[in-house]
């Protein structure tokens, strides 16, 4: 990522520097300031060497060369800017701040240089400060209008920030300057299509085809195979634009007319089949472009079915094509027709897993049981670990859930008693191993149906078979069951057994690390993870690999234990990963246009648009905001003051010993830093080849102490929240987090906005309903003359009235009546305490009754433990009642012990 980032910037700078005359030797006059003066020939050559050093990432040498120029011309603006850009790409504490200082000084000394402004934009881009980068590029263009490289960089930045109107305007400027370049045309076409203006995109494509398409292809002298591929992609993309514009018939005609020019045959067939299906569903009769005959809706459906049948035969495990085949045959609600179809496909493609799996979705009763027996036989013999995951989706049907329990029990019993599958007289060649896999499947079934004690008993039976070589998945399954039972210590023990069974298996190592973190054993978890890290550097290696699952688990582990600095460090790391993924788009804005991979480019843009709605990003952001809110509510003690207080409590001799120890540690750290600096200086001496990869500098804040020491925790939380509000506004959880920040900032109108958005996202969400009560209680004694407060009070009242409650008390009572799960009860308890007071006797009695009626069906031990802590904080008696109930459902749960 670092290499790509610096290479992109280097390409931009080099073109501007040499194409536009970076040192502006021809503009030297005696009236110029030192900062804007032209360099003499010798220093001009050195400046070009600085640019080359930047290109080749030999930053230390480039820095040394820039300093040589600045020694004679200390105010030369463009050299200062280049030095700043080099510093911005170097790792190390304080480098980025120094980089900005250099570039700002360069601008101050030569504010009329478009190069200085361009470099400043590149530096902002490195910082991911896209808005400021755009401002700098625009300023550079005011000085040097028509500079195509700066225009291109500006357009990439506008695409990155999805400023589509501005992007199209910028690309139109480039098109006017270079109308013969295909990339300039295609960039506008793709942008108009992506923005939803399909008709205008088609119009632009038509102008391109009529004016310059053939001339461009001939002039560019492309390789024939490359040219054929790019022409094919152009036709496919044009058909997609026609389809999205609603001109389905024209899209089909275009594909059929140019069928011989399409390279992607599977893509062509899929698109043609989809268009036939759309015409059939719209009951449209069209003209066949080849024969000229009328094609009825029924004929369109038949053609679609024929196309998708060929595609399924070509790739029988493609789920999407199976769904389209079923739809084109109009068999979605025809179980008999589906059964016949998949019997035929299974016979034709005996090795295709999906042809055997698909019937389980539409069959019922005895037919379903027969199909399930046939489906599980082969994977049980082979010991396929993912078997249960493949059929887990069937549990949404209660009838099938019962049938699966019956089939799995019969299979295990038959293998246990006869060493053969039900209905077969052939003894299995590996009866114990097959039985162990069958018992594992049955155990997963019981775990899925919340009978975890039965699941643990069955998996113990499988382990007791002592199959050789050991089936390590049995231990992982037991660890999962124990974890879901609330026994985290037992889960760790089983995961360790699995890991020790194959110390070279990274997956087993990761599973063990996860269980250790869930149990709070972070030191052991980090040591275990380091076994697979490069050079044993666990933290750096996992960060470089963007190992978000580990960082999220570690973040919650530290937060539960009160190590908020380390929690912030891990959560912030996950957010940085996703920001880097967004940054990686820069690699494709130009590449995809040049290579004409237009369909894939648009898909990539849409995928990036949904990036910040991914579960792991949302989890990390929730953790970060929760931690910052905790820091605001309970600020950490000053570290230095706390340390001095501890020393003051010691005896004189102990205090002297402690201070000597501190001094020795400081001297040792300074010595190590000096040695590293000396080694780096020696490696950078002129004439020596730079190392292929420089040693990564140590993390200046490995424990997150600087993050924890923030004086503005709520403002820091809002920075992370902004991405969620933009990309995950359809989730009630986003607005719950927003409310928690705004209400602490006393920004009550914004808190009300968060409530309204939360209600719109999910009116039944109990966290949002609790927040309504919080805000109503907070504004209950507001000054009537305060217009803002009056608006907030009115808005809260409207929310409560829309739920059918005329008052705050009625709204809370409605929450108590509707609370079913432990988390619902916890929210209702907190709402009660806010509205009626935590010490209200009648309130406690009412809450106790609600706890007694709570249902634990489908609720995890983790959810119960979280709810229990919250209810206990409101009322001890209700908390105890909930603990007893949870202990009955989760007898192994460590959090529910008396």
mmCIF file of C-alpha atoms in Angstrom, residues 203-409:
data_model
loop_
_atom_site.group_PDB
_atom_site.id
_atom_site.type_symbol
_atom_site.label_atom_id
_atom_site.label_comp_id
_atom_site.label_asym_id
_atom_site.label_seq_id
_atom_site.Cartn_x
_atom_site.Cartn_y
_atom_site.Cartn_z
ATOM 1 C CA UNK A 203 -25.308 10.039 -25.982
ATOM 2 C CA UNK A 204 -21.635 10.522 -25.093
ATOM 3 C CA UNK A 205 -20.853 6.970 -26.224
ATOM 4 C CA UNK A 206 -22.594 7.659 -29.538
ATOM 5 C CA UNK A 207 -20.538 10.834 -30.098
ATOM 6 C CA UNK A 208 -17.366 8.860 -29.391
ATOM 7 C CA UNK A 209 -18.314 6.089 -31.832
ATOM 8 C CA UNK A 210 -19.279 8.533 -34.582
ATOM 9 C CA UNK A 211 -16.307 10.859 -34.320
ATOM 10 C CA UNK A 212 -13.133 9.290 -33.039
ATOM 11 C CA UNK A 213 -13.502 5.570 -32.207
ATOM 12 C CA UNK A 214 -11.905 4.132 -35.342
ATOM 13 C CA UNK A 215 -9.281 6.897 -35.544
ATOM 14 C CA UNK A 216 -8.237 6.312 -31.938
ATOM 15 C CA UNK A 217 -7.968 2.540 -32.383
ATOM 16 C CA UNK A 218 -5.769 2.952 -35.464
ATOM 17 C CA UNK A 219 -3.621 5.701 -33.980
ATOM 18 C CA UNK A 220 -2.941 3.856 -30.744
ATOM 19 C CA UNK A 221 -1.674 0.831 -32.667
ATOM 20 C CA UNK A 222 -2.873 -1.675 -30.085
ATOM 21 C CA UNK A 223 -2.078 -5.344 -29.995
ATOM 22 C CA UNK A 224 -4.846 -7.150 -31.985
ATOM 23 C CA UNK A 225 -5.823 -9.358 -29.058
ATOM 24 C CA UNK A 226 -5.937 -6.415 -26.672
ATOM 25 C CA UNK A 227 -7.948 -4.378 -29.174
ATOM 26 C CA UNK A 228 -10.436 -7.255 -29.566
ATOM 27 C CA UNK A 229 -10.896 -7.508 -25.809
ATOM 28 C CA UNK A 230 -11.370 -3.749 -25.399
ATOM 29 C CA UNK A 231 -13.910 -3.621 -28.229
ATOM 30 C CA UNK A 232 -15.763 -6.526 -26.625
ATOM 31 C CA UNK A 233 -15.888 -4.720 -23.274
ATOM 32 C CA UNK A 234 -17.190 -1.587 -24.999
ATOM 33 C CA UNK A 235 -20.130 -3.487 -26.514
ATOM 34 C CA UNK A 236 -20.898 -5.257 -23.237
ATOM 35 C CA UNK A 237 -20.823 -2.005 -21.293
ATOM 36 C CA UNK A 238 -23.002 -0.265 -23.849
ATOM 37 C CA UNK A 239 -25.577 -3.052 -23.550
ATOM 38 C CA UNK A 240 -25.527 -2.652 -19.774
ATOM 39 C CA UNK A 241 -26.153 1.082 -20.132
ATOM 40 C CA UNK A 242 -29.069 0.442 -22.494
ATOM 41 C CA UNK A 243 -30.529 -2.069 -20.044
ATOM 42 C CA UNK A 244 -30.209 0.306 -17.085
ATOM 43 C CA UNK A 245 -31.781 3.073 -19.176
ATOM 44 C CA UNK A 246 -34.848 0.867 -19.657
ATOM 45 C CA UNK A 247 -34.117 0.173 -23.336
ATOM 46 C CA UNK A 248 -34.054 -3.587 -22.885
ATOM 47 C CA UNK A 249 -34.969 -4.395 -26.474
ATOM 48 C CA UNK A 250 -32.156 -2.180 -27.805
ATOM 49 C CA UNK A 251 -29.699 -3.782 -25.365
ATOM 50 C CA UNK A 252 -30.607 -7.256 -26.610
ATOM 51 C CA UNK A 253 -30.375 -6.146 -30.245
ATOM 52 C CA UNK A 254 -26.923 -4.636 -29.619
ATOM 53 C CA UNK A 255 -25.618 -7.852 -28.043
ATOM 54 C CA UNK A 256 -27.051 -10.038 -30.792
ATOM 55 C CA UNK A 257 -25.724 -7.800 -33.568
ATOM 56 C CA UNK A 258 -22.208 -7.779 -32.129
ATOM 57 C CA UNK A 259 -22.209 -11.368 -30.865
ATOM 58 C CA UNK A 260 -19.191 -12.328 -32.957
ATOM 59 C CA UNK A 261 -17.109 -9.507 -31.460
ATOM 60 C CA UNK A 262 -17.688 -10.453 -27.811
ATOM 61 C CA UNK A 263 -14.775 -12.195 -26.094
ATOM 62 C CA UNK A 264 -16.470 -12.888 -22.750
ATOM 63 C CA UNK A 265 -18.859 -15.590 -23.948
ATOM 64 C CA UNK A 266 -20.167 -16.528 -20.505
ATOM 65 C CA UNK A 267 -20.812 -12.868 -19.667
ATOM 66 C CA UNK A 268 -22.499 -12.360 -23.043
ATOM 67 C CA UNK A 269 -24.758 -15.369 -22.521
ATOM 68 C CA UNK A 270 -25.709 -14.318 -19.007
ATOM 69 C CA UNK A 271 -26.576 -10.797 -20.148
ATOM 70 C CA UNK A 272 -28.555 -12.039 -23.156
ATOM 71 C CA UNK A 273 -30.457 -14.516 -20.964
ATOM 72 C CA UNK A 274 -31.266 -11.815 -18.426
ATOM 73 C CA UNK A 275 -32.563 -9.492 -21.180
ATOM 74 C CA UNK A 276 -34.762 -12.245 -22.647
ATOM 75 C CA UNK A 277 -36.166 -12.862 -19.174
ATOM 76 C CA UNK A 278 -36.909 -9.180 -18.605
ATOM 77 C CA UNK A 279 -38.723 -8.957 -21.955
ATOM 78 C CA UNK A 280 -40.726 -12.074 -21.091
ATOM 79 C CA UNK A 281 -41.773 -10.651 -17.724
ATOM 80 C CA UNK A 282 -42.760 -7.320 -19.284
ATOM 81 C CA UNK A 283 -44.829 -9.257 -21.840
ATOM 82 C CA UNK A 284 -43.072 -7.517 -24.741
ATOM 83 C CA UNK A 285 -43.075 -8.797 -28.319
ATOM 84 C CA UNK A 286 -39.945 -7.814 -30.253
ATOM 85 C CA UNK A 287 -38.276 -8.315 -33.609
ATOM 86 C CA UNK A 288 -35.354 -10.725 -33.815
ATOM 87 C CA UNK A 289 -32.438 -8.770 -35.286
ATOM 88 C CA UNK A 290 -31.080 -11.852 -37.056
ATOM 89 C CA UNK A 291 -34.207 -13.448 -38.574
ATOM 90 C CA UNK A 292 -36.515 -10.424 -38.501
ATOM 91 C CA UNK A 293 -39.336 -12.550 -37.035
ATOM 92 C CA UNK A 294 -41.532 -11.550 -34.110
ATOM 93 C CA UNK A 295 -40.471 -12.936 -30.732
ATOM 94 C CA UNK A 296 -43.330 -13.365 -28.241
ATOM 95 C CA UNK A 297 -42.957 -13.207 -24.436
ATOM 96 C CA UNK A 298 -43.209 -17.000 -24.293
ATOM 97 C CA UNK A 299 -40.445 -17.308 -26.891
ATOM 98 C CA UNK A 300 -38.300 -14.880 -24.871
ATOM 99 C CA UNK A 301 -38.788 -17.062 -21.792
ATOM 100 C CA UNK A 302 -37.878 -20.158 -23.785
ATOM 101 C CA UNK A 303 -34.730 -18.494 -25.127
ATOM 102 C CA UNK A 304 -33.752 -17.375 -21.621
ATOM 103 C CA UNK A 305 -34.235 -20.907 -20.296
ATOM 104 C CA UNK A 306 -32.103 -22.303 -23.106
ATOM 105 C CA UNK A 307 -29.298 -19.816 -22.376
ATOM 106 C CA UNK A 308 -29.268 -20.461 -18.633
ATOM 107 C CA UNK A 309 -29.445 -24.218 -19.152
ATOM 108 C CA UNK A 310 -26.247 -23.982 -21.217
ATOM 109 C CA UNK A 311 -24.633 -21.801 -18.580
ATOM 110 C CA UNK A 312 -25.528 -24.211 -15.787
ATOM 111 C CA UNK A 313 -24.092 -27.063 -17.828
ATOM 112 C CA UNK A 314 -20.959 -24.973 -18.226
ATOM 113 C CA UNK A 315 -20.620 -24.169 -14.514
ATOM 114 C CA UNK A 316 -23.057 -26.322 -12.485
ATOM 115 C CA UNK A 317 -22.114 -24.852 -9.089
ATOM 116 C CA UNK A 318 -22.942 -21.235 -9.997
ATOM 117 C CA UNK A 319 -25.863 -20.377 -7.663
ATOM 118 C CA UNK A 320 -26.891 -17.242 -9.561
ATOM 119 C CA UNK A 321 -27.334 -19.101 -12.831
ATOM 120 C CA UNK A 322 -29.372 -21.802 -11.113
ATOM 121 C CA UNK A 323 -31.733 -19.148 -9.731
ATOM 122 C CA UNK A 324 -32.137 -17.534 -13.167
ATOM 123 C CA UNK A 325 -32.738 -20.923 -14.790
ATOM 124 C CA UNK A 326 -35.516 -21.703 -12.313
ATOM 125 C CA UNK A 327 -37.025 -18.247 -12.872
ATOM 126 C CA UNK A 328 -36.892 -18.528 -16.662
ATOM 127 C CA UNK A 329 -38.616 -21.935 -16.494
ATOM 128 C CA UNK A 330 -41.268 -20.389 -14.222
ATOM 129 C CA UNK A 331 -40.751 -23.123 -11.622
ATOM 130 C CA UNK A 332 -40.316 -20.949 -8.521
ATOM 131 C CA UNK A 333 -43.543 -22.242 -6.953
ATOM 132 C CA UNK A 334 -43.691 -25.590 -8.779
ATOM 133 C CA UNK A 335 -42.135 -28.181 -6.439
ATOM 134 C CA UNK A 336 -42.848 -31.045 -8.850
ATOM 135 C CA UNK A 337 -41.168 -29.260 -11.748
ATOM 136 C CA UNK A 338 -38.195 -28.324 -9.565
ATOM 137 C CA UNK A 339 -37.828 -31.918 -8.413
ATOM 138 C CA UNK A 340 -37.806 -33.130 -12.009
ATOM 139 C CA UNK A 341 -35.337 -30.432 -13.087
ATOM 140 C CA UNK A 342 -32.810 -31.181 -10.340
ATOM 141 C CA UNK A 343 -33.118 -34.923 -10.790
ATOM 142 C CA UNK A 344 -32.073 -34.350 -14.389
ATOM 143 C CA UNK A 345 -29.243 -31.973 -13.429
ATOM 144 C CA UNK A 346 -27.940 -34.288 -10.698
ATOM 145 C CA UNK A 347 -27.786 -37.149 -13.186
ATOM 146 C CA UNK A 348 -26.011 -34.985 -15.746
ATOM 147 C CA UNK A 349 -23.571 -33.441 -13.225
ATOM 148 C CA UNK A 350 -22.994 -36.059 -10.510
ATOM 149 C CA UNK A 351 -19.971 -34.203 -9.121
ATOM 150 C CA UNK A 352 -21.764 -30.841 -8.747
ATOM 151 C CA UNK A 353 -22.421 -30.150 -5.077
ATOM 152 C CA UNK A 354 -25.151 -27.554 -5.650
ATOM 153 C CA UNK A 355 -27.249 -29.843 -7.834
ATOM 154 C CA UNK A 356 -27.574 -32.130 -4.807
ATOM 155 C CA UNK A 357 -27.970 -29.262 -2.297
ATOM 156 C CA UNK A 358 -30.625 -27.185 -4.118
ATOM 157 C CA UNK A 359 -33.537 -29.693 -3.714
ATOM 158 C CA UNK A 360 -33.282 -29.348 0.072
ATOM 159 C CA UNK A 361 -34.643 -25.797 -0.289
ATOM 160 C CA UNK A 362 -37.954 -26.751 -1.939
ATOM 161 C CA UNK A 363 -38.636 -30.346 -0.831
ATOM 162 C CA UNK A 364 -40.686 -31.182 2.283
ATOM 163 C CA UNK A 365 -41.660 -34.177 4.359
ATOM 164 C CA UNK A 366 -40.469 -37.619 3.305
ATOM 165 C CA UNK A 367 -39.003 -36.288 0.047
ATOM 166 C CA UNK A 368 -36.882 -33.820 2.027
ATOM 167 C CA UNK A 369 -35.657 -36.548 4.394
ATOM 168 C CA UNK A 370 -34.675 -38.831 1.519
ATOM 169 C CA UNK A 371 -32.821 -36.013 -0.240
ATOM 170 C CA UNK A 372 -31.073 -35.029 3.004
ATOM 171 C CA UNK A 373 -29.888 -38.605 3.632
ATOM 172 C CA UNK A 374 -28.463 -38.772 0.137
ATOM 173 C CA UNK A 375 -26.830 -35.343 0.483
ATOM 174 C CA UNK A 376 -24.993 -35.954 3.774
ATOM 175 C CA UNK A 377 -23.678 -39.448 3.014
ATOM 176 C CA UNK A 378 -20.680 -38.525 0.867
ATOM 177 C CA UNK A 379 -19.480 -35.574 3.027
ATOM 178 C CA UNK A 380 -19.709 -37.720 6.179
ATOM 179 C CA UNK A 381 -17.538 -40.381 4.588
ATOM 180 C CA UNK A 382 -15.003 -37.791 3.471
ATOM 181 C CA UNK A 383 -15.174 -35.786 6.708
ATOM 182 C CA UNK A 384 -16.076 -32.427 5.139
ATOM 183 C CA UNK A 385 -15.866 -29.860 8.000
ATOM 184 C CA UNK A 386 -18.229 -27.355 6.327
ATOM 185 C CA UNK A 387 -21.154 -29.778 5.973
ATOM 186 C CA UNK A 388 -23.270 -28.271 8.742
ATOM 187 C CA UNK A 389 -22.649 -24.737 7.516
ATOM 188 C CA UNK A 390 -23.963 -25.720 4.079
ATOM 189 C CA UNK A 391 -27.336 -26.745 5.516
ATOM 190 C CA UNK A 392 -27.608 -24.269 8.414
ATOM 191 C CA UNK A 393 -29.946 -22.040 6.390
ATOM 192 C CA UNK A 394 -32.620 -24.759 6.452
ATOM 193 C CA UNK A 395 -33.271 -24.181 10.173
ATOM 194 C CA UNK A 396 -35.567 -21.243 9.384
ATOM 195 C CA UNK A 397 -38.222 -23.881 8.544
ATOM 196 C CA UNK A 398 -39.541 -25.578 11.708
ATOM 197 C CA UNK A 399 -40.716 -28.660 9.816
ATOM 198 C CA UNK A 400 -37.310 -29.165 8.251
ATOM 199 C CA UNK A 401 -35.617 -28.610 11.619
ATOM 200 C CA UNK A 402 -37.543 -31.573 13.033
ATOM 201 C CA UNK A 403 -36.779 -33.691 9.967
ATOM 202 C CA UNK A 404 -33.058 -32.910 10.187
ATOM 203 C CA UNK A 405 -32.964 -34.018 13.818
ATOM 204 C CA UNK A 406 -34.663 -37.264 12.839
ATOM 205 C CA UNK A 407 -32.325 -37.976 9.893
ATOM 206 C CA UNK A 408 -29.148 -37.098 11.804
ATOM 207 C CA UNK A 409 -30.181 -39.294 14.757
#
